GROMACS .gro file of C-alpha atoms in nm:
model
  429
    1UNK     CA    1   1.408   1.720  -3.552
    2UNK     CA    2   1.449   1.431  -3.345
    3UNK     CA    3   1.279   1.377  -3.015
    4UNK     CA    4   1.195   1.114  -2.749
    5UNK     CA    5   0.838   1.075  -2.596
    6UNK     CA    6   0.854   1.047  -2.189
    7UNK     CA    7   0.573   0.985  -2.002
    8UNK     CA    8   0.543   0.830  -1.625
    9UNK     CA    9   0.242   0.610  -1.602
   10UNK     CA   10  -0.087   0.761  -1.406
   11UNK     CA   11  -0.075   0.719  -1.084
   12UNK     CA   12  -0.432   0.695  -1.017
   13UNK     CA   13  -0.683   0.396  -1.087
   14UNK     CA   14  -1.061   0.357  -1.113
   15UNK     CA   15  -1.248   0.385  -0.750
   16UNK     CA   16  -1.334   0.081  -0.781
   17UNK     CA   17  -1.061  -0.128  -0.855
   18UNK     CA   18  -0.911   0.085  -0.532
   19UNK     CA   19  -1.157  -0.060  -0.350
   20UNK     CA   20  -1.181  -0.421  -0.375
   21UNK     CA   21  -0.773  -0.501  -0.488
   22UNK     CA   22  -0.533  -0.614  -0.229
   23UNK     CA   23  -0.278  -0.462  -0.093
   24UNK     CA   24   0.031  -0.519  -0.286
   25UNK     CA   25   0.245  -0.780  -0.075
   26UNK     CA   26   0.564  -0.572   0.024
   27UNK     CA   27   0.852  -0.581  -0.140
   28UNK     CA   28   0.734  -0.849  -0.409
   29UNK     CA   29   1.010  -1.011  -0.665
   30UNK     CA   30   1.124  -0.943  -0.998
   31UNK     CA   31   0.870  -0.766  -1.268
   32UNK     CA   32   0.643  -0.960  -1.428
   33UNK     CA   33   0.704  -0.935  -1.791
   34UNK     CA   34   0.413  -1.139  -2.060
   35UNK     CA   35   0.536  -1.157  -2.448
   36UNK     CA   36   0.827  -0.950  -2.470
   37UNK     CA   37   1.156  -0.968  -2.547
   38UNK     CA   38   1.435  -0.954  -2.263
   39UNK     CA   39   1.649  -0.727  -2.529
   40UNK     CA   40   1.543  -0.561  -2.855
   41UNK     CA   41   1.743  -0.308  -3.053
   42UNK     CA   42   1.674   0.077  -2.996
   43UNK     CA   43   1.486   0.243  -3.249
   44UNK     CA   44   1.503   0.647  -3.323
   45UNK     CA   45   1.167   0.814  -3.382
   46UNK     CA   46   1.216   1.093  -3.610
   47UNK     CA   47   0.959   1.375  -3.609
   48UNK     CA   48   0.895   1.717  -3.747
   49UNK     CA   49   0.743   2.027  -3.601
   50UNK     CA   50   0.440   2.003  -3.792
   51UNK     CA   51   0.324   1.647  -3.720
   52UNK     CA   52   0.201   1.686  -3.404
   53UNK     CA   53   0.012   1.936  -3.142
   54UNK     CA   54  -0.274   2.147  -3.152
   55UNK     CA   55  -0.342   2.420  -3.390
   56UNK     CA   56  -0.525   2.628  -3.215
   57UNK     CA   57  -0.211   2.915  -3.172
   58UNK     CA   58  -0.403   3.133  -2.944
   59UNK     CA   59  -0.437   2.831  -2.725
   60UNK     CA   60  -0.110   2.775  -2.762
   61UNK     CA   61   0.092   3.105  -2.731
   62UNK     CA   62  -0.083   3.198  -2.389
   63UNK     CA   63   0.032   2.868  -2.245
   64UNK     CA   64   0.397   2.843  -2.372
   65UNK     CA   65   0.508   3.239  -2.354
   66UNK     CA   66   0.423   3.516  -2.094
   67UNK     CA   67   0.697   3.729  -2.247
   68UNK     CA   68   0.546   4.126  -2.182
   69UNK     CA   69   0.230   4.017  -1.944
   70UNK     CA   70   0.221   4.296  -1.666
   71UNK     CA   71   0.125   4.324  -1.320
   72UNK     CA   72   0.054   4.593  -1.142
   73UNK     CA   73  -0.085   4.569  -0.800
   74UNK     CA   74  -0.080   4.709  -0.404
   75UNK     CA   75   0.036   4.446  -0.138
   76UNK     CA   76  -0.217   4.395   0.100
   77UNK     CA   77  -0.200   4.474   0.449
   78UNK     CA   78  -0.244   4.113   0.576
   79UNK     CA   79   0.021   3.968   0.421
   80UNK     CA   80   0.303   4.149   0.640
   81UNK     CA   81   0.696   4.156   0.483
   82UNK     CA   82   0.734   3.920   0.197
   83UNK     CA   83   0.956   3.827  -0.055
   84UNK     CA   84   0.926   4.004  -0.389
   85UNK     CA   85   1.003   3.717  -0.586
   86UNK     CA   86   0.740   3.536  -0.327
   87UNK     CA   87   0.476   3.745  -0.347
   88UNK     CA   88   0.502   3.815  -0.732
   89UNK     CA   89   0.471   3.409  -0.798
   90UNK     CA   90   0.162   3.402  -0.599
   91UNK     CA   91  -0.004   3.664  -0.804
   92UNK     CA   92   0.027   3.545  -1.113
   93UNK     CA   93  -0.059   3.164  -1.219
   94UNK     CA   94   0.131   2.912  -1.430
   95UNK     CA   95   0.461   3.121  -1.414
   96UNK     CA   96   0.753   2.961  -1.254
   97UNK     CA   97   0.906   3.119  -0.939
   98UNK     CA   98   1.213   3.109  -1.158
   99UNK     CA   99   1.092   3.328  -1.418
  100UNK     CA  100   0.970   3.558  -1.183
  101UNK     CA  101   1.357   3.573  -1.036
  102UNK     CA  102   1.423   3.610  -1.408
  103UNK     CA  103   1.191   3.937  -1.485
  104UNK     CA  104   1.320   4.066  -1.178
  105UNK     CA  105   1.727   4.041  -1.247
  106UNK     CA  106   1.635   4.146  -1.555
  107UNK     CA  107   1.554   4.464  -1.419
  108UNK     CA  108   1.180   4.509  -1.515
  109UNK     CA  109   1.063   4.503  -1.154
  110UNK     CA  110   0.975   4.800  -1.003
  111UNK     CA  111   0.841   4.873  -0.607
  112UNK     CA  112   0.723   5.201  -0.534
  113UNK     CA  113   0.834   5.357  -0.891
  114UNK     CA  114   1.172   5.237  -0.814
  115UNK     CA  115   1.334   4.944  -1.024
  116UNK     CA  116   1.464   4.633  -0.813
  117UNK     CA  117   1.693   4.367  -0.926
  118UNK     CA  118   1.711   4.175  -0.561
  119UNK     CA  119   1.478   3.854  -0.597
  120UNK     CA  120   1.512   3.842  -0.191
  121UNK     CA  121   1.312   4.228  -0.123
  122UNK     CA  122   1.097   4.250   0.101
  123UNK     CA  123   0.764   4.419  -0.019
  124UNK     CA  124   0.550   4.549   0.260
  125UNK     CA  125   0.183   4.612   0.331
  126UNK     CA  126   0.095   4.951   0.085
  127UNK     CA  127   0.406   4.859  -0.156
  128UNK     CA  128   0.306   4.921  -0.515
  129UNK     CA  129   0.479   4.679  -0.730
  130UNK     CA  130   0.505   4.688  -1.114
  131UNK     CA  131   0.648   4.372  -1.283
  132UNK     CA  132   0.642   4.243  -1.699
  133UNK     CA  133   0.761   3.902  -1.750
  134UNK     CA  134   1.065   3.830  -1.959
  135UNK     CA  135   1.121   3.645  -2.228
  136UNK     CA  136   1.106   3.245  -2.200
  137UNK     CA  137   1.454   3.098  -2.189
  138UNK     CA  138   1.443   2.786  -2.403
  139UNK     CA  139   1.647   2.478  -2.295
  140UNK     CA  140   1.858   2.211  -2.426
  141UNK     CA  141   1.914   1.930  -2.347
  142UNK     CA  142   2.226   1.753  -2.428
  143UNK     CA  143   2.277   1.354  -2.409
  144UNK     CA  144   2.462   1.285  -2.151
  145UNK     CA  145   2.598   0.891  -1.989
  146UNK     CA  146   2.419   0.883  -1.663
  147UNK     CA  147   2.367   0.520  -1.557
  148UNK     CA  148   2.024   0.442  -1.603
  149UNK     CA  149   1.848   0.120  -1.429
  150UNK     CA  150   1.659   0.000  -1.668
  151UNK     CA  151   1.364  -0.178  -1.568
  152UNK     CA  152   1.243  -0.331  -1.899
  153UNK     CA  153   1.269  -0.209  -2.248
  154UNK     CA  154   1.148  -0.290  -2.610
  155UNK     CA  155   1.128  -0.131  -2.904
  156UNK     CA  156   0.861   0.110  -2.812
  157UNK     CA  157   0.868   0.192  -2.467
  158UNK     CA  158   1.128   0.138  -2.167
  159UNK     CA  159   1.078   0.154  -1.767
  160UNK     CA  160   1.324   0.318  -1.523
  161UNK     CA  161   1.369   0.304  -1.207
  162UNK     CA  162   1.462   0.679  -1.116
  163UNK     CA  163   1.671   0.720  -0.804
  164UNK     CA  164   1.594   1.007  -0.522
  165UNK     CA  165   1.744   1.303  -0.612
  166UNK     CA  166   1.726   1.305  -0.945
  167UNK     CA  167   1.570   1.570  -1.186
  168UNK     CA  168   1.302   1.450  -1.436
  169UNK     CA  169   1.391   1.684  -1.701
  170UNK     CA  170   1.590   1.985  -1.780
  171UNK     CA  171   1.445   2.315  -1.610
  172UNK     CA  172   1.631   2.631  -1.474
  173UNK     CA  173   1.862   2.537  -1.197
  174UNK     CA  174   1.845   2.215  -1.335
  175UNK     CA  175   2.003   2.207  -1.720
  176UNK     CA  176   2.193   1.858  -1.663
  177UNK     CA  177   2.215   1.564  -1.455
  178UNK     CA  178   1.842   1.499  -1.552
  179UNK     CA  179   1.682   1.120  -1.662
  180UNK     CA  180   1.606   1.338  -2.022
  181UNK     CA  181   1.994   1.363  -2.025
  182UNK     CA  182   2.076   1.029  -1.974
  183UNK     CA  183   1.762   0.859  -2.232
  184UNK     CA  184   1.912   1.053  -2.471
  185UNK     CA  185   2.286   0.931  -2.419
  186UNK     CA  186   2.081   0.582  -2.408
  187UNK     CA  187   1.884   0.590  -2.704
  188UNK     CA  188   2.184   0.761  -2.909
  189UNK     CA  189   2.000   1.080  -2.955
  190UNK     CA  190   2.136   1.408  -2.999
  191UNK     CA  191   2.079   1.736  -2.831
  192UNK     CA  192   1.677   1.804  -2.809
  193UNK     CA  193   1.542   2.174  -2.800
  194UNK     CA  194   1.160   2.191  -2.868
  195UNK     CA  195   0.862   2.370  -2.785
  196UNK     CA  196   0.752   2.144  -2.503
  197UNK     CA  197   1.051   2.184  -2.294
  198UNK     CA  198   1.014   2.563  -2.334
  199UNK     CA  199   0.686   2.522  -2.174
  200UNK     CA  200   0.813   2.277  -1.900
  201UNK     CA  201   1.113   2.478  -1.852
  202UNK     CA  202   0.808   2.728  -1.741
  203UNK     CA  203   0.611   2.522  -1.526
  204UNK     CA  204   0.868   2.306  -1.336
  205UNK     CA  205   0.742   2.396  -0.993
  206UNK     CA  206   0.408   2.187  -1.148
  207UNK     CA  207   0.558   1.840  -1.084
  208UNK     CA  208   0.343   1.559  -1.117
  209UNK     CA  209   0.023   1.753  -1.212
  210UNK     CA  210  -0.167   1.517  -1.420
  211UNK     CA  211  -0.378   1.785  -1.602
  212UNK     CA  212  -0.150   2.042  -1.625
  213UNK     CA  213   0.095   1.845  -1.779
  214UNK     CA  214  -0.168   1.651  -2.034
  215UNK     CA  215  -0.298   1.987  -2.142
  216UNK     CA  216   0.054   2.137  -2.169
  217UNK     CA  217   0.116   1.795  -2.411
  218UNK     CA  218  -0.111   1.862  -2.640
  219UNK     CA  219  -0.073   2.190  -2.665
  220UNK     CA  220   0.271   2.223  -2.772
  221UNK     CA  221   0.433   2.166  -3.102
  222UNK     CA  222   0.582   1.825  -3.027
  223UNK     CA  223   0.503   1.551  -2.711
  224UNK     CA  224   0.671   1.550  -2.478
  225UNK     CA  225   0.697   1.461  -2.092
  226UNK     CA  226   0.368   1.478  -1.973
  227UNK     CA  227   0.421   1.349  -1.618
  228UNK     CA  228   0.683   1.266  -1.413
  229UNK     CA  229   0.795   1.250  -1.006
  230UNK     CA  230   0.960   1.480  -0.810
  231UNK     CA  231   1.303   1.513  -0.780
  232UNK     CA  232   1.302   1.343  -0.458
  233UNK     CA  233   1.075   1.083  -0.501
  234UNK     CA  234   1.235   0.781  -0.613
  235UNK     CA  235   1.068   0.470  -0.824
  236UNK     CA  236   0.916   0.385  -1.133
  237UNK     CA  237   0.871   0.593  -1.461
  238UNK     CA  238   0.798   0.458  -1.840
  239UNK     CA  239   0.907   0.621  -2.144
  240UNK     CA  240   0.765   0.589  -2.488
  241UNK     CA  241   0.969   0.545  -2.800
  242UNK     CA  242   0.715   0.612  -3.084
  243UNK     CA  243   0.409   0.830  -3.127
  244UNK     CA  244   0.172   0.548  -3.135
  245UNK     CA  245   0.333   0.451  -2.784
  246UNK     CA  246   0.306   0.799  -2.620
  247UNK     CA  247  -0.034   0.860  -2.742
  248UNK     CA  248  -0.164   0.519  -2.584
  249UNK     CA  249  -0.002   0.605  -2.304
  250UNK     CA  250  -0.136   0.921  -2.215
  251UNK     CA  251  -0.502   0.779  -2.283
  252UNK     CA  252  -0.434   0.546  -2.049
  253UNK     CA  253  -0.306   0.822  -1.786
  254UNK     CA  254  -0.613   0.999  -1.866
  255UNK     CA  255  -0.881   0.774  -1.804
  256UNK     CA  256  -0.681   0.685  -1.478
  257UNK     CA  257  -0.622   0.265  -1.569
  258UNK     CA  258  -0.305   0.295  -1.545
  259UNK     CA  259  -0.226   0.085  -1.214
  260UNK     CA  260   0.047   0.303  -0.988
  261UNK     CA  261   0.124   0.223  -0.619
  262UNK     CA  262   0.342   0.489  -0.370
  263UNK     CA  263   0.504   0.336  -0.049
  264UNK     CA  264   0.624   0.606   0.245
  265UNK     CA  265   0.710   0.642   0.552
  266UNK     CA  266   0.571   0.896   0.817
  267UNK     CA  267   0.603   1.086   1.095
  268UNK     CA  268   0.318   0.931   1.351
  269UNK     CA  269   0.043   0.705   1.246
  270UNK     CA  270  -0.269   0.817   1.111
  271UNK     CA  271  -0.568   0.795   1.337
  272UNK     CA  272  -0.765   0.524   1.105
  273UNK     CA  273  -0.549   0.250   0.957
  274UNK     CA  274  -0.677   0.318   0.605
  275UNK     CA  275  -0.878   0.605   0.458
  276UNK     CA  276  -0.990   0.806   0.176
  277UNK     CA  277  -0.844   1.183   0.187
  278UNK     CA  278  -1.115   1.385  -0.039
  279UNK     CA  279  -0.958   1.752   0.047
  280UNK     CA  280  -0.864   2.015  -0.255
  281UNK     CA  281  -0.523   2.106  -0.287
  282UNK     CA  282  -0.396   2.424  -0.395
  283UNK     CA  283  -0.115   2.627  -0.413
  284UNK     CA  284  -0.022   2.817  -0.077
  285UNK     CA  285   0.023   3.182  -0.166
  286UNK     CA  286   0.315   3.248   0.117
  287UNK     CA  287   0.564   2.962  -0.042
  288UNK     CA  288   0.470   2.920  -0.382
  289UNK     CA  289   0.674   2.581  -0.394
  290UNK     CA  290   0.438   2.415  -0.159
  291UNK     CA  291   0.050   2.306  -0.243
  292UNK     CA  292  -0.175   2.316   0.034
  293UNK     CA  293  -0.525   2.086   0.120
  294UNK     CA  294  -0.780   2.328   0.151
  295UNK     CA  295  -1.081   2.229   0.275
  296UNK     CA  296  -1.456   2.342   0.202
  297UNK     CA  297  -1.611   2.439  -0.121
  298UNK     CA  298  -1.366   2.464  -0.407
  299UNK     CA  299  -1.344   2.821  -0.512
  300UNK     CA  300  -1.210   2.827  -0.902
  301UNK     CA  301  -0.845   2.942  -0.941
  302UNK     CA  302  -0.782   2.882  -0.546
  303UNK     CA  303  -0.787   2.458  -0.566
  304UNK     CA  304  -0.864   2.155  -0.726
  305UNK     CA  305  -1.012   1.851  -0.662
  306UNK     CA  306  -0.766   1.601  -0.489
  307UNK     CA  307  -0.863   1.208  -0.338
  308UNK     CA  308  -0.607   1.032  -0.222
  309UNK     CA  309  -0.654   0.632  -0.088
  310UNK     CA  310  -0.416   0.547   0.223
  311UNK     CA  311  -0.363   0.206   0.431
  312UNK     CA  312  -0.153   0.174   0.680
  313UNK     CA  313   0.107  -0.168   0.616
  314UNK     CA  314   0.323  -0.140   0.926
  315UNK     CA  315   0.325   0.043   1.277
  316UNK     CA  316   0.660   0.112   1.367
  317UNK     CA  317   0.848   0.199   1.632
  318UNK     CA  318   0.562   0.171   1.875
  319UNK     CA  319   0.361   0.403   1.682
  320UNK     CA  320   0.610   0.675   1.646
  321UNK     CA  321   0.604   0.565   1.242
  322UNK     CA  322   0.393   0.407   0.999
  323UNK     CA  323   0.506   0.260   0.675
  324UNK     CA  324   0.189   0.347   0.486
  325UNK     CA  325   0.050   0.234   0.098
  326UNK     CA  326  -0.110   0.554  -0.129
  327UNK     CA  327  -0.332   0.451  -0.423
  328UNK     CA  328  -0.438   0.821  -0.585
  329UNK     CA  329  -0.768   0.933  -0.809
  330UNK     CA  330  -0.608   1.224  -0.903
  331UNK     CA  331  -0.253   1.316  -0.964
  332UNK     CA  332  -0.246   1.677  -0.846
  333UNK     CA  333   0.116   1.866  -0.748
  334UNK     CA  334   0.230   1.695  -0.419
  335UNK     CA  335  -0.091   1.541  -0.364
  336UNK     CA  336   0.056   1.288  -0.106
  337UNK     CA  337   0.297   1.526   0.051
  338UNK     CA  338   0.001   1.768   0.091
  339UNK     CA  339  -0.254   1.503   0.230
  340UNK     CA  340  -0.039   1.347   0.444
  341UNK     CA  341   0.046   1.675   0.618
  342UNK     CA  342  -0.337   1.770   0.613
  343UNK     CA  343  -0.394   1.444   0.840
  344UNK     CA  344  -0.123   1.491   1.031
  345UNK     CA  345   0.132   1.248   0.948
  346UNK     CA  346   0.375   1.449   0.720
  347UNK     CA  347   0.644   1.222   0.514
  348UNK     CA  348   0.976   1.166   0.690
  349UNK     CA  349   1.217   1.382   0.508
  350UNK     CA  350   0.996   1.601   0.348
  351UNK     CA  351   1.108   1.966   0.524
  352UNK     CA  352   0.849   2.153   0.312
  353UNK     CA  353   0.573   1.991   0.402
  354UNK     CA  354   0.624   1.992   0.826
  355UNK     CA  355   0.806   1.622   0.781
  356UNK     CA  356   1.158   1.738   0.972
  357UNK     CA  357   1.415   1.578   1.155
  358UNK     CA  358   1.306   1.736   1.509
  359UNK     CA  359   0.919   1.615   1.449
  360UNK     CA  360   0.998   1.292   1.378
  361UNK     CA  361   1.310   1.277   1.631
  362UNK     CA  362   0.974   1.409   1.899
  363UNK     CA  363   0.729   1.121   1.814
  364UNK     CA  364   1.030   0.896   1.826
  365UNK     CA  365   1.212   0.953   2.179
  366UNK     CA  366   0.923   0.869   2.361
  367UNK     CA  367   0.894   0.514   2.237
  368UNK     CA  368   1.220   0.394   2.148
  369UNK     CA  369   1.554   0.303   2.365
  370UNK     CA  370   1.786   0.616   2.403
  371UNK     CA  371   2.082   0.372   2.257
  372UNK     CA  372   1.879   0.349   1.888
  373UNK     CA  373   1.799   0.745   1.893
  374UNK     CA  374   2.124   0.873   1.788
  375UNK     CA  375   2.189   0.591   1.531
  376UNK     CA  376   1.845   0.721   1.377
  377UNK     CA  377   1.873   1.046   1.405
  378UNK     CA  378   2.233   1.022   1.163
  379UNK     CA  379   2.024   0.815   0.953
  380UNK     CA  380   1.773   1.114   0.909
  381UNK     CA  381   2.008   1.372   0.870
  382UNK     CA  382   2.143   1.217   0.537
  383UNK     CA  383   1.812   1.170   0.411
  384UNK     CA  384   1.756   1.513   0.236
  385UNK     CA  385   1.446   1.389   0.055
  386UNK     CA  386   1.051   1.288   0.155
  387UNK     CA  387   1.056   0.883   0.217
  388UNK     CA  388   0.797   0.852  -0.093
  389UNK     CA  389   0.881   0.563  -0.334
  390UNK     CA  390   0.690   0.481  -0.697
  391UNK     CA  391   0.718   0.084  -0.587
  392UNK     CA  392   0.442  -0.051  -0.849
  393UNK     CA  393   0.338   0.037  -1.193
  394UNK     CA  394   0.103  -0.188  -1.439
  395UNK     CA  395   0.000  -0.081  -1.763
  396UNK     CA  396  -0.149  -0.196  -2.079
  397UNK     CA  397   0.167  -0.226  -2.358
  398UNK     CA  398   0.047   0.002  -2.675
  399UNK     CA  399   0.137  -0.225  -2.926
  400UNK     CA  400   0.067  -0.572  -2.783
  401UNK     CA  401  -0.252  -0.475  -2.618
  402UNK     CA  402  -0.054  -0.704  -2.276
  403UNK     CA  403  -0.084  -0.634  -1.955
  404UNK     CA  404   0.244  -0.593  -1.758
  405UNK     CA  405   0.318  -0.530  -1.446
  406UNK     CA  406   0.646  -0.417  -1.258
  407UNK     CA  407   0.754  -0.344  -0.894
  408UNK     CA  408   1.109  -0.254  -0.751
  409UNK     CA  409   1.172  -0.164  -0.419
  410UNK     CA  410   1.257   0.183  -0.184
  411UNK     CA  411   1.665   0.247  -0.194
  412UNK     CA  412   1.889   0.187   0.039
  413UNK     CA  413   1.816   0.536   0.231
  414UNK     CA  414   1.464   0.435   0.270
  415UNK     CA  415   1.540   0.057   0.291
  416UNK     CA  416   1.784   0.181   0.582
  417UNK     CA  417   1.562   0.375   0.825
  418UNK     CA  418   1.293   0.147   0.755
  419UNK     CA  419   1.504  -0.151   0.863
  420UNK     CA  420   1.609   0.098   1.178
  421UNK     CA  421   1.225   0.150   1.232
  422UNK     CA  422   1.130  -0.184   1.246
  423UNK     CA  423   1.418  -0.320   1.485
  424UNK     CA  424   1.266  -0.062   1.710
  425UNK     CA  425   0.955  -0.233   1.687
  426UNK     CA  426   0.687  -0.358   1.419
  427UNK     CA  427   0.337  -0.430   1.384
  428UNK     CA  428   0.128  -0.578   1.104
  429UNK     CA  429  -0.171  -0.402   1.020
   0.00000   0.00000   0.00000
């Protein structure tokens, strides 16, 4: 069967490289690129079912199919009126909130003895609720000719720059239109439908969860993507060609040397102009889309370690904004949407983390002209996305043992209310 390896470079970096590197200079030039050629011809990997992946089926089954697990459980009183689909996704870990909706269409959902087929019903305090999960729908995905900005490419590996908005791979409520689409219209592959998309297509609320997405890896029958950014986080990604590529590349995204820098923008300023957030994250049980920094002890199956490294670049707008750098040691779901909400400077854009239009529009009015608050208030209403760009990524190439280094910077929808931001006002840090 053939297949293409995808893999986004790690986002973290040793502690102490974090500590004593500068801060990238912002927006630097063109990539640097050492002994490679600008343009070499595309090579198909062939590979076969067997070659790859981890034996152990046990292992394996319980991570790629919950086809028949059950729950049955009594809503607590605490929680109040909830969504079925809600409250069954926050029961039950590693399922995707869309196979939940799934299982419950599907008519093997029951509240009270009764079956329910409405994702949207509300279970109450007392509500007995019965649910088995159906079976795993696998995907496909099918080459498609998205244009693609290519970064840099060889014969093993090639970096993109994704734009906001766009989908990583295929996953339910998102079968096309995805970067896997358009590598495979670019590397002249045909349709792919393999065991590790199954188990993505499963876990696509777990966006850019280092482990998760290692472990799912090398689990599954073939490689496959084993990191990637959210749909609205725009910036830099590189894909592997070959085995030998993808393998060196996920060592490197394991042990963290992989060099990855994040650029945002923020509602406020944080409090000290650089920092080191140490808080676990983990998944809030009342909107199972959203992680959550949970502070304390970490209690197993509740959170996970999380550190994120912030420094502030640029005050803006007399403080009403911040254009801030993140350097991370860990690569957990959201971990800089959830960390910048935890110290109170949520990500412009980003409505599911507390980063909306009428926050930011209430830090702003008080510092800016009345004349530039309606020109920046259109400007946020077309954002639709978290102002969180991927703007540097250096790695070590797996063939030539090089180092290279790339950089490209935000879009024009961050470029835009950053340039609105600092007209408003602007202060080196």
């Amino acid at each position: 069967m053939l297949t293409f390896y995808s893999l986004s470079c790690c986002i973290a970096q040793p502690t102490k490289g974090l500590q004593s590197s500068p801060s990238l200079p912002f927006f630097p030039g063109n990539p640097r690129k050492r002994g490679f050629p600008s343009k070499v011809l595309l090579r198909i990997f062939t590979v076969h079912s067997g070659s790859t992946g981890n034996s152990n089926g046990e292992n394996q089954s319980q991570r790629i199919n919950y086809a028949g697990m059950r729950l049955e459980e009594t809503v607590e009183a605490k929680l109040g009126k909830l969504r079925l689909d809600s409250w069954i996704s926050s029961r039950i870990s590693g399922i995707s909130r869309a196979r939940i909706q799934s299982s419950i269409k599907s008519r093997l959902v029951s509240v009270n003895g009764k079956v329910v087929d409405k994702v949207s019903h509300n279970v109450k305090a007392g509500d007995k609720v019965s649910c088995t999960i159906s079976e795993l729908q696998p995907l496909r995905a099918e080459p498609e000719d998205i244009p693609l900005e290519i970064v840099y490419e060889d014969e093993h590996l090639l970096v993109v720059n994704k734009p906001p908005h766009m989908v990583v791979h295929p996953a339910p409520g998102n079968p096309s239109g995805t970067l896997v689409n358009g590598i495979l219209h670019h590397c002249s592959l045909p349709t792919v439908a393999t065991s590790s998309l199954e188990v993505l297509s499963d876990m696509e609320d777990i966006s850019d969860d280092e482990e998760s997405h290692s472990t799912l890896c090398s689990a599954s029958v073939r490689p496959g993507i084993v990191h990637r950014l959210d749909k609205g986080t725009s910036g830099l990604l590189v894909v592997a060609k070959d085995e030998h590529a993808h393998a060196h590349l996920s060592k490197q995204f394991q042990q963290h040397t992989i060099q990855r820098i994040y650029v945002s923008l923020t509602s406020g300023v944080p409090s000290a102009s650089m920092g080191r957030i140490d808080i676990p994250i983990g998944r809030d049980v009342n909107n199972r889309i959203r992680m959550t920094a949970i502070p304390g002890p970490i209690k197993q199956g509740q959170a996970r370690h999380a550190a994120s490294r912030y420094k502030v670049i640029e005050i803006l707008a007399g403080g009403g904004s911040a254009l801030v750098e993140w350097r991370l040691e860990t690569g957990r779901t959201h971990q800089i949407r959830a960390h910048a909400k935890y110290i109170g400077i949520p990500l412009l854009g980003d409505e599911v983390y507390g980063g909306t239009k009428s926050l930011a529009l209430s830090r702003l009015r008080p510092r800016i002209p009345p004349s530039c608050l309606s020109q920046l208030s259109l400007l946020l209403s077309g954002l639709g996305r978290p102002c969180l760009h991927a703007l540097a990524l250096g790695f070590t190439h797996p063939h030539t043992g090089e180092e290279i280094h790339f950089s490209r910077p935000p879009p024009p929808d961050f470029a835009g209310i950053l340039s609105q931001l600092r007209k408003m006002g602007m202060e080196k840090v």
